Coordinates of C-alpha atoms in Angstrom, one line a residue:
X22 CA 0.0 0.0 0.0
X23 CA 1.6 3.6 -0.8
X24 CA 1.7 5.6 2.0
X25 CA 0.3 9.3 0.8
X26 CA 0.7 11.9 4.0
X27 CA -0.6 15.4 2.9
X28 CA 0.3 18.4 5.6
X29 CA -2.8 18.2 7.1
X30 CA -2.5 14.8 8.3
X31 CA 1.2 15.5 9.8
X32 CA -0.7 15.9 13.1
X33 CA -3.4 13.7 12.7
X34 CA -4.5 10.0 14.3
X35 CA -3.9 7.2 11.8
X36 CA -5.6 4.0 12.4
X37 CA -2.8 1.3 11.6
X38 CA -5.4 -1.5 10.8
X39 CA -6.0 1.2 7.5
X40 CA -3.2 2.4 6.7
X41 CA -1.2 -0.6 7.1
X42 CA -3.0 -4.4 6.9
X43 CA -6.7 -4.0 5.7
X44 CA -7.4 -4.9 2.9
X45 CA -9.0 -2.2 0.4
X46 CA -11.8 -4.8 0.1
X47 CA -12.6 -4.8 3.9
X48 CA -11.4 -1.1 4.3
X49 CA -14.6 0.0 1.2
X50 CA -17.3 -2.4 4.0
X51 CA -16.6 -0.1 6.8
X52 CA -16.2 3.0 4.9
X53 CA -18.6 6.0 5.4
X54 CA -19.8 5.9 1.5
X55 CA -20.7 2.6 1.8
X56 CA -22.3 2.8 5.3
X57 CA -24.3 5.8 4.3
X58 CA -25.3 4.7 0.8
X59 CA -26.7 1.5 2.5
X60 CA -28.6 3.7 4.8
X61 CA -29.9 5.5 1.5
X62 CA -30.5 1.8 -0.2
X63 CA -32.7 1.0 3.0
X64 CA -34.3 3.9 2.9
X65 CA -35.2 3.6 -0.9
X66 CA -36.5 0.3 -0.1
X67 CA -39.0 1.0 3.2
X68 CA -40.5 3.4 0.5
X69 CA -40.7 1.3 -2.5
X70 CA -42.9 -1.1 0.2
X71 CA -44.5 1.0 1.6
X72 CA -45.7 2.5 -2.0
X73 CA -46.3 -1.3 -3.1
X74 CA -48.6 -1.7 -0.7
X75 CA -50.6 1.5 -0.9
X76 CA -49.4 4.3 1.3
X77 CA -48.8 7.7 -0.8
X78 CA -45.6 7.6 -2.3
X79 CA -45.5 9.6 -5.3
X80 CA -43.1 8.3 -8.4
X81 CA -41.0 10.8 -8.6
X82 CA -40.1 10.7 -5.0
X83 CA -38.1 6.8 -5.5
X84 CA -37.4 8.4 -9.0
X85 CA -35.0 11.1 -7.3
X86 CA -33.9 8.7 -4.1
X87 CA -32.6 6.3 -6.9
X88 CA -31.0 8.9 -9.1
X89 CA -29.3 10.3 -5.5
X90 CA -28.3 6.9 -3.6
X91 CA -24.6 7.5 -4.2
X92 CA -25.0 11.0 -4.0
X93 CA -23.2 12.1 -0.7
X94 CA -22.0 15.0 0.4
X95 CA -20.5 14.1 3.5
X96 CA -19.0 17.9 4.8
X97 CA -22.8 18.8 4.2
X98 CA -23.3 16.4 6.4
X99 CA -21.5 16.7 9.1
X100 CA -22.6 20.4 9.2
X101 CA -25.9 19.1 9.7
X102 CA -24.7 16.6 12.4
X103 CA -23.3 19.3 14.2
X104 CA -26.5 21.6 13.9
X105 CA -29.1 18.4 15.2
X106 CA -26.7 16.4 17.3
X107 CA -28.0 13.4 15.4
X108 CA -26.0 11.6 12.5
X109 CA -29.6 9.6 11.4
X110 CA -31.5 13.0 11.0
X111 CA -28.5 14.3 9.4
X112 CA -28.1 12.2 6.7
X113 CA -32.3 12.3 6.5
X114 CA -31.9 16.2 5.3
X115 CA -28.5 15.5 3.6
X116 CA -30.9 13.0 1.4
X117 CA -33.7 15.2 1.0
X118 CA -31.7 18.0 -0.3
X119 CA -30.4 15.3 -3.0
X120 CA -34.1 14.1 -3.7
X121 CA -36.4 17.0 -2.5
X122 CA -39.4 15.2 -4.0
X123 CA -39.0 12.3 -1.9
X124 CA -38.2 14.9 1.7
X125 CA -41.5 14.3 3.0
X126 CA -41.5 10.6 3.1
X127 CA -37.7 9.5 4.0
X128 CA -37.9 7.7 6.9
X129 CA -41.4 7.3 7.4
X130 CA -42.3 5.3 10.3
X131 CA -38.8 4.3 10.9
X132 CA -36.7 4.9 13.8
X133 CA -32.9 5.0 13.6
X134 CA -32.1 1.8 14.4
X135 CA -33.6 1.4 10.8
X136 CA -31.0 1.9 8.8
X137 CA -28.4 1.7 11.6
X138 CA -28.9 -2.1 12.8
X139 CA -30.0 -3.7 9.0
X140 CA -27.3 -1.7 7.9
X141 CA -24.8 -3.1 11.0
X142 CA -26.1 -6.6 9.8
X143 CA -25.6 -6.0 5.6
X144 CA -21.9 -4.7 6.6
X145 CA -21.3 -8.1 9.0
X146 CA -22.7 -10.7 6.2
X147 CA -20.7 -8.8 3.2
X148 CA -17.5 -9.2 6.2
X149 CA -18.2 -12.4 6.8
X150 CA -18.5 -13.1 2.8
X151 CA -14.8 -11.5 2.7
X152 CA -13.6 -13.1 5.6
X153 CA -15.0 -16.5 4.5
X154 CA -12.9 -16.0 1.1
X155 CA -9.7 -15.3 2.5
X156 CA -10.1 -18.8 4.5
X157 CA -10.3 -20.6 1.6
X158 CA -7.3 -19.2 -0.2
X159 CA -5.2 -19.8 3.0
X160 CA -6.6 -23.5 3.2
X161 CA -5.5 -23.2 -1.1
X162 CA -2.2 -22.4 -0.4
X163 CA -1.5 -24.5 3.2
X164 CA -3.2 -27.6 0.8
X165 CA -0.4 -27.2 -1.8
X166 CA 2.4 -27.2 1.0
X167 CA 1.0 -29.9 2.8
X168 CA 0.8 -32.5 -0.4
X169 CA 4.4 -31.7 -1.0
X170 CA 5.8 -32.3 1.7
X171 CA 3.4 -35.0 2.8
X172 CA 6.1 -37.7 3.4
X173 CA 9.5 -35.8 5.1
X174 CA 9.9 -36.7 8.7
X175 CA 10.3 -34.0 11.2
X176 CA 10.6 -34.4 14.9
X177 CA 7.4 -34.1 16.5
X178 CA 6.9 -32.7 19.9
X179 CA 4.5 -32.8 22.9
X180 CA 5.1 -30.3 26.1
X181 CA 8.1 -28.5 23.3
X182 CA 9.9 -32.2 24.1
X183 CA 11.3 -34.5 21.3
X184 CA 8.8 -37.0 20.5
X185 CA 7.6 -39.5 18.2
X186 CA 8.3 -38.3 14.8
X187 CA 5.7 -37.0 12.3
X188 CA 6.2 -35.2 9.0
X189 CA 5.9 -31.9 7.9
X190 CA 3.3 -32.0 5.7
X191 CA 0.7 -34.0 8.5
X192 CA 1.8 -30.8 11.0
X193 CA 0.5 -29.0 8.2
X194 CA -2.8 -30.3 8.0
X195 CA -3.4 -29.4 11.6
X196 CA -3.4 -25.7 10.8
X197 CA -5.8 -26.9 8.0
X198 CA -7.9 -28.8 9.9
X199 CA -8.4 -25.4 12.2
X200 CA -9.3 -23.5 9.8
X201 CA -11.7 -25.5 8.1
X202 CA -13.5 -26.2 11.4
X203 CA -13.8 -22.4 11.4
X204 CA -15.3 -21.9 7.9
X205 CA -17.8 -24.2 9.4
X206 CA -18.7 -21.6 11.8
X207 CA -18.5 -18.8 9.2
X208 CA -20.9 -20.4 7.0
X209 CA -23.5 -21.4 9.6
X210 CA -23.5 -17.8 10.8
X211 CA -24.0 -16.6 7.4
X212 CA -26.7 -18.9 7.0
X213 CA -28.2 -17.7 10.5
X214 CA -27.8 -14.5 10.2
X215 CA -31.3 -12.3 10.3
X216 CA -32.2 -9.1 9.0
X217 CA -33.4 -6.8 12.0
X218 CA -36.5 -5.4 9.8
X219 CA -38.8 -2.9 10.2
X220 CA -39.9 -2.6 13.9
X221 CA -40.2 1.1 15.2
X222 CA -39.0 2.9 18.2
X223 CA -38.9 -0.4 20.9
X224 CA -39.8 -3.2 18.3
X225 CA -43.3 -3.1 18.3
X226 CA -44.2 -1.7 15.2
X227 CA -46.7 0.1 16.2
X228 CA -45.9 3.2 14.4
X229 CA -46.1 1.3 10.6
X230 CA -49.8 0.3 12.3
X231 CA -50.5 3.8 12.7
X232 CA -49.5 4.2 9.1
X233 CA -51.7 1.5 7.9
X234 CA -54.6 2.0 9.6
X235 CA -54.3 -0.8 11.5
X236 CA -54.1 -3.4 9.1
X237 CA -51.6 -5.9 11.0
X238 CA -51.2 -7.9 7.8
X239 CA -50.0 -4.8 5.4
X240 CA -47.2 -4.6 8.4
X241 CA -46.1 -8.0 8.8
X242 CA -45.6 -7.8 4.4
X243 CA -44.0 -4.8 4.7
X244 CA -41.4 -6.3 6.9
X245 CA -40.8 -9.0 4.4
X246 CA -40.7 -7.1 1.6
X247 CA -38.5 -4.7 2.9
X248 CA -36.0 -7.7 3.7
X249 CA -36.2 -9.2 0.6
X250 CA -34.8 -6.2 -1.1
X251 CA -31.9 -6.4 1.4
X252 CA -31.2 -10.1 -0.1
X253 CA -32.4 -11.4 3.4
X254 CA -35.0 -14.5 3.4
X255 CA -35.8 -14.0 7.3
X256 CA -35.8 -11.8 10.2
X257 CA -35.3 -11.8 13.5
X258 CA -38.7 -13.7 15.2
X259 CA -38.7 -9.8 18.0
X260 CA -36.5 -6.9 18.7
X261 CA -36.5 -4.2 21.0
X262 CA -35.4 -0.9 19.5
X263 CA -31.9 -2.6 18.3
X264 CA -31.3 -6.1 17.3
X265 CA -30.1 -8.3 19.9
X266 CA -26.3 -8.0 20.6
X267 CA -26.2 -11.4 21.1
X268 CA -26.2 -11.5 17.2
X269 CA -22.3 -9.0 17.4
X270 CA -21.0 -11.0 20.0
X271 CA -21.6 -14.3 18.5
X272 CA -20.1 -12.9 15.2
X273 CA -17.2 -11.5 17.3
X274 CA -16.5 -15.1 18.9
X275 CA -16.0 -16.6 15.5
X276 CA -13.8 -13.8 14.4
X277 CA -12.0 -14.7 17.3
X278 CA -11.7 -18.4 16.9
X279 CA -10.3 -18.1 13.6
X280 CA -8.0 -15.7 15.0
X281 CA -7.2 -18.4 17.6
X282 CA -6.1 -20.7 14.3
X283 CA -4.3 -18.4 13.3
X284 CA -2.1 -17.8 16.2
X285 CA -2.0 -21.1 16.9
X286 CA 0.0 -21.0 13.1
X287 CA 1.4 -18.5 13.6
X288 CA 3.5 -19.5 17.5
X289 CA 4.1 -23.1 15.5
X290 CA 6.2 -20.6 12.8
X291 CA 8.0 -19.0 15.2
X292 CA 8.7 -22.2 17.0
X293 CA 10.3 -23.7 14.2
X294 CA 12.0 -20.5 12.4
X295 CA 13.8 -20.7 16.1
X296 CA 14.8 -24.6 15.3
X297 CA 15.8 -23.3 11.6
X298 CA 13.4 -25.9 10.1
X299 CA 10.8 -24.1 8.6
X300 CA 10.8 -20.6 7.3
X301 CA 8.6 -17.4 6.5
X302 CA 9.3 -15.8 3.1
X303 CA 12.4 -13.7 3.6
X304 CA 12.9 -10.6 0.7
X305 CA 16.3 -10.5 -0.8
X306 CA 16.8 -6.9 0.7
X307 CA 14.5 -7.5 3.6
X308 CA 16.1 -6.4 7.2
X309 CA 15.7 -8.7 10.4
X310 CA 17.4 -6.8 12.7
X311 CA 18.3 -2.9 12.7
X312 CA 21.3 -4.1 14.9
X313 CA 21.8 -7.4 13.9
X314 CA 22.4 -8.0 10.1
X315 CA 22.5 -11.8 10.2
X316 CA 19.2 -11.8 11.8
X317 CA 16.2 -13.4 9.8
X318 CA 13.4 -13.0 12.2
X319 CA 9.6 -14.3 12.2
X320 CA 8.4 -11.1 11.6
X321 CA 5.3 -12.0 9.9
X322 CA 4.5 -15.1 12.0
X323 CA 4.7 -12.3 14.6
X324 CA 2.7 -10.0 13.3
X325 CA 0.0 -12.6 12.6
X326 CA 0.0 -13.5 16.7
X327 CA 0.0 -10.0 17.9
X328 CA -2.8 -8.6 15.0
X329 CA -4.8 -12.7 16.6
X330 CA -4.5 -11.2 20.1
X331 CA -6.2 -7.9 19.2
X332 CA -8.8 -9.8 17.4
X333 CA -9.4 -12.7 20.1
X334 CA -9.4 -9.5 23.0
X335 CA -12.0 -7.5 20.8
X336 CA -14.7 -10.4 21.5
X337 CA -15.0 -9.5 24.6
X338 CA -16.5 -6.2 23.5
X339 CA -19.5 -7.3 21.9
X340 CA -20.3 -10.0 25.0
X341 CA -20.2 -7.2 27.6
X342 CA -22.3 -4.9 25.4
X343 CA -24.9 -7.7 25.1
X344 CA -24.8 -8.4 28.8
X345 CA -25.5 -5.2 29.6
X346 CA -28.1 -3.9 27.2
X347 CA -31.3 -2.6 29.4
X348 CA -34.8 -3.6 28.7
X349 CA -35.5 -2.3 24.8
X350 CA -31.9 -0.7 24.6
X351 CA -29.7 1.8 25.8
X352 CA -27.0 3.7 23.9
X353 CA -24.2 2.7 25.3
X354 CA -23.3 0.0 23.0
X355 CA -23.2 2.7 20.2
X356 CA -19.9 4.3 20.6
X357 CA -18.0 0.9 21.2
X358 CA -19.8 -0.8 18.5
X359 CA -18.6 2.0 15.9
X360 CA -14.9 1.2 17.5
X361 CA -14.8 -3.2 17.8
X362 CA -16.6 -4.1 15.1
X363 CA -14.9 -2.4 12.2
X364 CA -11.7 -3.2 14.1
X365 CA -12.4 -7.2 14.5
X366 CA -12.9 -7.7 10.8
X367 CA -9.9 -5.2 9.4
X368 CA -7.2 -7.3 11.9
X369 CA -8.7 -10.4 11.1
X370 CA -8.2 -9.2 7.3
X371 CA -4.9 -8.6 7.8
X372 CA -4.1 -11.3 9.7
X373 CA -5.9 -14.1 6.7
X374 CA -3.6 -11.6 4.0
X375 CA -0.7 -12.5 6.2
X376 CA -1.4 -16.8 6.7
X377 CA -2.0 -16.8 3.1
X378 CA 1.4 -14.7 2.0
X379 CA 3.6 -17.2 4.6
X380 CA 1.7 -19.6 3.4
X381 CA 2.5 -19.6 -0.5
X382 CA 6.0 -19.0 0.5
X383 CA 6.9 -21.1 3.5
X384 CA 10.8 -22.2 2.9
X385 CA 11.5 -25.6 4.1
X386 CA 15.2 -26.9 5.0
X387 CA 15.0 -30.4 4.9
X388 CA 18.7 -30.4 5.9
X389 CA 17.9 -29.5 9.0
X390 CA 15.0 -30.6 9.8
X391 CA 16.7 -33.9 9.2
X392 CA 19.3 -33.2 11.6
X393 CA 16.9 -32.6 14.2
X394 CA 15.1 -35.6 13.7
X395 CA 18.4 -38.1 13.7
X396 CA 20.0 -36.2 16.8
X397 CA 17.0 -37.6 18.7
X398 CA 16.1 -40.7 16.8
X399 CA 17.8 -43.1 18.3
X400 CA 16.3 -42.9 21.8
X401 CA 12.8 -43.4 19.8
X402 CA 14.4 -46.9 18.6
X403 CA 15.0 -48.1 21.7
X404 CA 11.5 -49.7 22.0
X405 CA 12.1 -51.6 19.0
X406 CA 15.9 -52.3 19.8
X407 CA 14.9 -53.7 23.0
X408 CA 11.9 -56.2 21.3
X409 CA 14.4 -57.0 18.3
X410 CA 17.0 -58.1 21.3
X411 CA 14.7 -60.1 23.6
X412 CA 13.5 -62.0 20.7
X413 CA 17.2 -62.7 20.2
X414 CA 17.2 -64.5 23.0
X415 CA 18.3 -61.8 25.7
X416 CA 16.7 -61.3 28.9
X417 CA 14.1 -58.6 28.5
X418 CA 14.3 -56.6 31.7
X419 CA 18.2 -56.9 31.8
X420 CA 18.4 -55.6 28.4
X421 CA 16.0 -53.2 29.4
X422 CA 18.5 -52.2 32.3
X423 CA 21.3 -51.8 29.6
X424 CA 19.2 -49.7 27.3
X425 CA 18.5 -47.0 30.0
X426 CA 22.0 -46.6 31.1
X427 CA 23.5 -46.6 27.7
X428 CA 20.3 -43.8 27.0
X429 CA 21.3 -41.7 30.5
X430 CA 25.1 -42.1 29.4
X431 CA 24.6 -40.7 25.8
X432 CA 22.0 -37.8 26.7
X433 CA 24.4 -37.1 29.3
X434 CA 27.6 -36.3 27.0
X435 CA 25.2 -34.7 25.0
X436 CA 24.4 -32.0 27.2
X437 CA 27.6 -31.8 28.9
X438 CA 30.0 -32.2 26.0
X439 CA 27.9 -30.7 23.1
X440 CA 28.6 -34.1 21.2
X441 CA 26.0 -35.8 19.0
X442 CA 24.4 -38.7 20.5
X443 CA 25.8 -41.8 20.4
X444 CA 23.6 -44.2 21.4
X445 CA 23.7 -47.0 18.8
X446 CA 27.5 -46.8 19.2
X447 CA 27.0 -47.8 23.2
X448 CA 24.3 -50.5 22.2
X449 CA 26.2 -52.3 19.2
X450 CA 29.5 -52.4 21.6
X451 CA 27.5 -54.3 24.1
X452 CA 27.7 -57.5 23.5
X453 CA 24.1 -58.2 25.2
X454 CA 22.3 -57.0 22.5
X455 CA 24.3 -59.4 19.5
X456 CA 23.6 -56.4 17.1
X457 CA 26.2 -54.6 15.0
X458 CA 25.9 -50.8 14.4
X459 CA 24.5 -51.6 10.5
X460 CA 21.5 -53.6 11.9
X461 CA 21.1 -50.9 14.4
X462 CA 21.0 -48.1 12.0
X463 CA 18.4 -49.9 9.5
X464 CA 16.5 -49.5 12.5
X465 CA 16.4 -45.7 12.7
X466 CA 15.3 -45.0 9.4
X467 CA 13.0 -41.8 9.8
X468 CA 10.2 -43.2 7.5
X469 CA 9.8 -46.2 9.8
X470 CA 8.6 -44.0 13.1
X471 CA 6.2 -41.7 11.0
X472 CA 3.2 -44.2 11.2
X473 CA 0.1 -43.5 8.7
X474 CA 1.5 -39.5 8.8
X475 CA 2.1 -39.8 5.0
X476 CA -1.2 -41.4 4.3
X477 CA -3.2 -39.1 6.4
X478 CA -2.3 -36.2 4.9
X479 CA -3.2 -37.7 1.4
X480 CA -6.6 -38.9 3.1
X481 CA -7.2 -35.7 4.5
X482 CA -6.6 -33.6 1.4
X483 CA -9.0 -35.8 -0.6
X484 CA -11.8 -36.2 1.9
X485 CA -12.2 -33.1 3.8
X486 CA -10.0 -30.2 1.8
X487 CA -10.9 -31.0 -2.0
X488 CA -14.6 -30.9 -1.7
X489 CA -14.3 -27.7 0.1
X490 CA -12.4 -26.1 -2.3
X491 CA -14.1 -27.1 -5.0
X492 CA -17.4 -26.3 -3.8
X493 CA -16.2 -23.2 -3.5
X494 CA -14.5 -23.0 -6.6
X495 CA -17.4 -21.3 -9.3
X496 CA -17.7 -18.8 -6.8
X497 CA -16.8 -15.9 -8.2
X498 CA -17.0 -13.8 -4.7
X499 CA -13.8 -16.0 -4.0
X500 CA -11.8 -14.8 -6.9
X501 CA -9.9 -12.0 -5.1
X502 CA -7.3 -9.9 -6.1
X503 CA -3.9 -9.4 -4.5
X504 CA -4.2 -7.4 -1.8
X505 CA -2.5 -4.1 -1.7
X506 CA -1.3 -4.2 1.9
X507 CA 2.0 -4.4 3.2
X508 CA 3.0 -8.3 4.0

């Protein structure tokens, strides 16, 4: 992203999540045009319905809204804001000035929660869309790296300890397997996810009864209608003035578990930059360190934990604004809303942009990992050089005996003497085990302690990630640009 700094902004707040990891995508979903031409959009439709079904809406009213829906003069409108206190009845002038016809009925009926909740909910399912896509191309790109390298045995771990090995691409398809459980939850609250409609001041409509003459059943169609032309099929069964915040803070929570995935990736980087095994795409001039050339730190693997953090702390927002809502609503949920909502879905933008960049460029050093894996190998052997033994003929608990001393002996000169182990060397000099060090070696071959790791990944890509993908894959909504953010 170019950075553009006139005077005027010398002095001047910028929010990093803009200026530095959204996405221009997510960045035009939060933006004032869009939030106040959706307003407009709603507006246009309450009239169209309420036209349709026979109040006095001339023509040329929805003639001039539609010409003006993009039409926004946002100075005009703060001036307003700042005469009436009131950013709804601002923008309810600002409109009629643009469609004078149509001033008399703008907003007829409606409260403010109107356009201000449908439009909260239009902004979270075209988030959620966005947010859903940049899932997919990091479950592409993390698919691709785990079939490659499917079958190269690493050194597992448990508790950060050496233990039984596994292979690269299988630790892979862990990170996968997060983030596909997540879309789960992405798509099931798109699915869920309700339109607020057209209620009145505390939710009982009672002002669009006024309107029609107390016809209950012109109400209950307008309501639909009005939805429909939103692109919702249902609405929310009651509200109070607002929607219930239940609906942000369940949203929040599964920002915040796919933020969880991701930092969960994102610590494993870091873990394994630090062992040299696996890498994060490193620019030829990049610079690790300011004071430390040599350096080639994890900054992006940290950058994706620190923007997770943000993102998994935000949920909380949402959960004590619902919790403390009273009776039909209060407004302080307003000003924190306008601040943790926009903020949950730019991080978590970000943070996708940054998963799928590591992602498509995660360097692997086979070398080493391979290093690591035989340095500790053949302590895992042990099992199977103790059954091979006894079925020798030796006695099983004294060679058992034998194998943990030679074990203590050779992890003890390997801490104190820096030495690689030698613990096959110990075993085939003992002449209780018959073995030489060949036979002992044949035993330690990496591919032997990897189990079904190869075949698991290979199972998992075709059962569980293919179909995703390429259920997804005529979608055009999914067919993103690159992103013009820093990475």
């Amino acid at each position: 992203m170019t950075e553009t700094t006139s005077e005027g902004d010398l002095d001047r707040f910028v929010h990093p999540l803009g200026d530095r990891y959204a996405s221009r995508e997510m960045q035009r979903i939060f933006s004032p045009g869009h939030k106040f031409g959706t307003w407009r959009r709603l507006w246009l439709a309450l009239a169209e319905a309420e036209q349709e079904l026979g109040l006095p809406v001339p023509d040329e009213a929805l003639a001039e809204m539609r010409d003006a829906l993009h039409d926004l003069d946002l100075a005009r409108a703060a001036e307003y804001e700042k005469r009436f206190r009131h950013d709804v009845m601002a923008h309810v002038h600002l409109f009629g000035d643009a469609a004078p016809a149509a001033r008399g009925i703008i907003h007829l009926g409606a409260t403010s929660a109107f356009v201000g909740d449908n439009t909260d909910l239009i902004l979270h399912r075209e988030a959620l869309i966005l947010v859903r896509d940049r899932i997919l191309r990091c479950v592409e790109a993390l698919a691709s790296f785990a079939g490659e390298h499917r079958d190269l045995p690493t050194l597992g771990f448990t508790h950060f300890q050496p233990a039984q090995p596994t292979t690269v691409g299988k630790r892979a398809t862990l990170w996968i397997q997060d983030l596909l459980l997540d879309l789960e939850e992405v798509e099931f609250r798109l699915e869920t996810l309700r339109f607020r409609g057209v209620r009145g001041t505390t939710g009982t409509q009672a002002s669009f009864l006024d309107l029609f003459d107390g016809d209950h059943e012109k109400v209950e169609r307008l309501g639909e209608r009005v939805a429909e032309k939103m692109g919702f099929s249902r609405s929310l069964g009651v509200t109070g003035q607002t929607y219930t915040r239940k609906v942000d803070q369940a949203l929040l929570a599964t920002l915040a578990g796919v933020a969880a995935s991701t930092s969960k990736m994102g610590n494993d980087l870091r873990i394994l930059a630090h062992l040299r095994e696996v890498e994060e795409p490193f620019e030829k001039e990049q610079i690790g360190s300011s004071a430390m050339p040599y350096k080639r730190n994890p900054m992006r693997a940290e950058r994706i934990c620190a923007l997770s953090r943000h993102i998994i702390t935000l949920a909380q927002d949402p959960a004590f604004t619902a919790a403390t809502q009273w009776l039909e609503r209060t407004l302080d949920d307003s000003a924190n809303r306008r601040v943790s909502i926009p903020d949950a879905y730019l991080a978590l933008d970000g943070v996708l942009i940054l998963v799928e960049n590591v992602a498509r460029g995660l360097v692997v050093n086979p070398m080493v990992v391979r290093r690591n894996l035989e340095e500790h190998l053949p302590f895992m052997a042990t099992e199977t050089v103790l059954m091979r033994a006894s079925q020798g003929g030796g006695d099983r608990q004294a060679l058992h005996e034998a194998i943990r001393r030679h074990s203590m002996d050779a992890a003890r000169q390997m801490k104190e003497e820096g030495t690689r182990a030698d613990l096959l060397e110990r075993i085939a000099a003992d002449p209780a085990f018959g073995m030489t060090l060949e036979e002992l070696e044949g035993m330690v071959d990496p591919r032997r302690f990897v189990g079904r790791a190869p075949e698991q990944v290979d199972r998992f890509l075709t059962d569980w990630v293919d179909p995703v993908l390429t259920r997804y894959a005529a979608d055009t909504s999914t067919s993103l640009g690159e992103p013009d953010v820093r990475v």
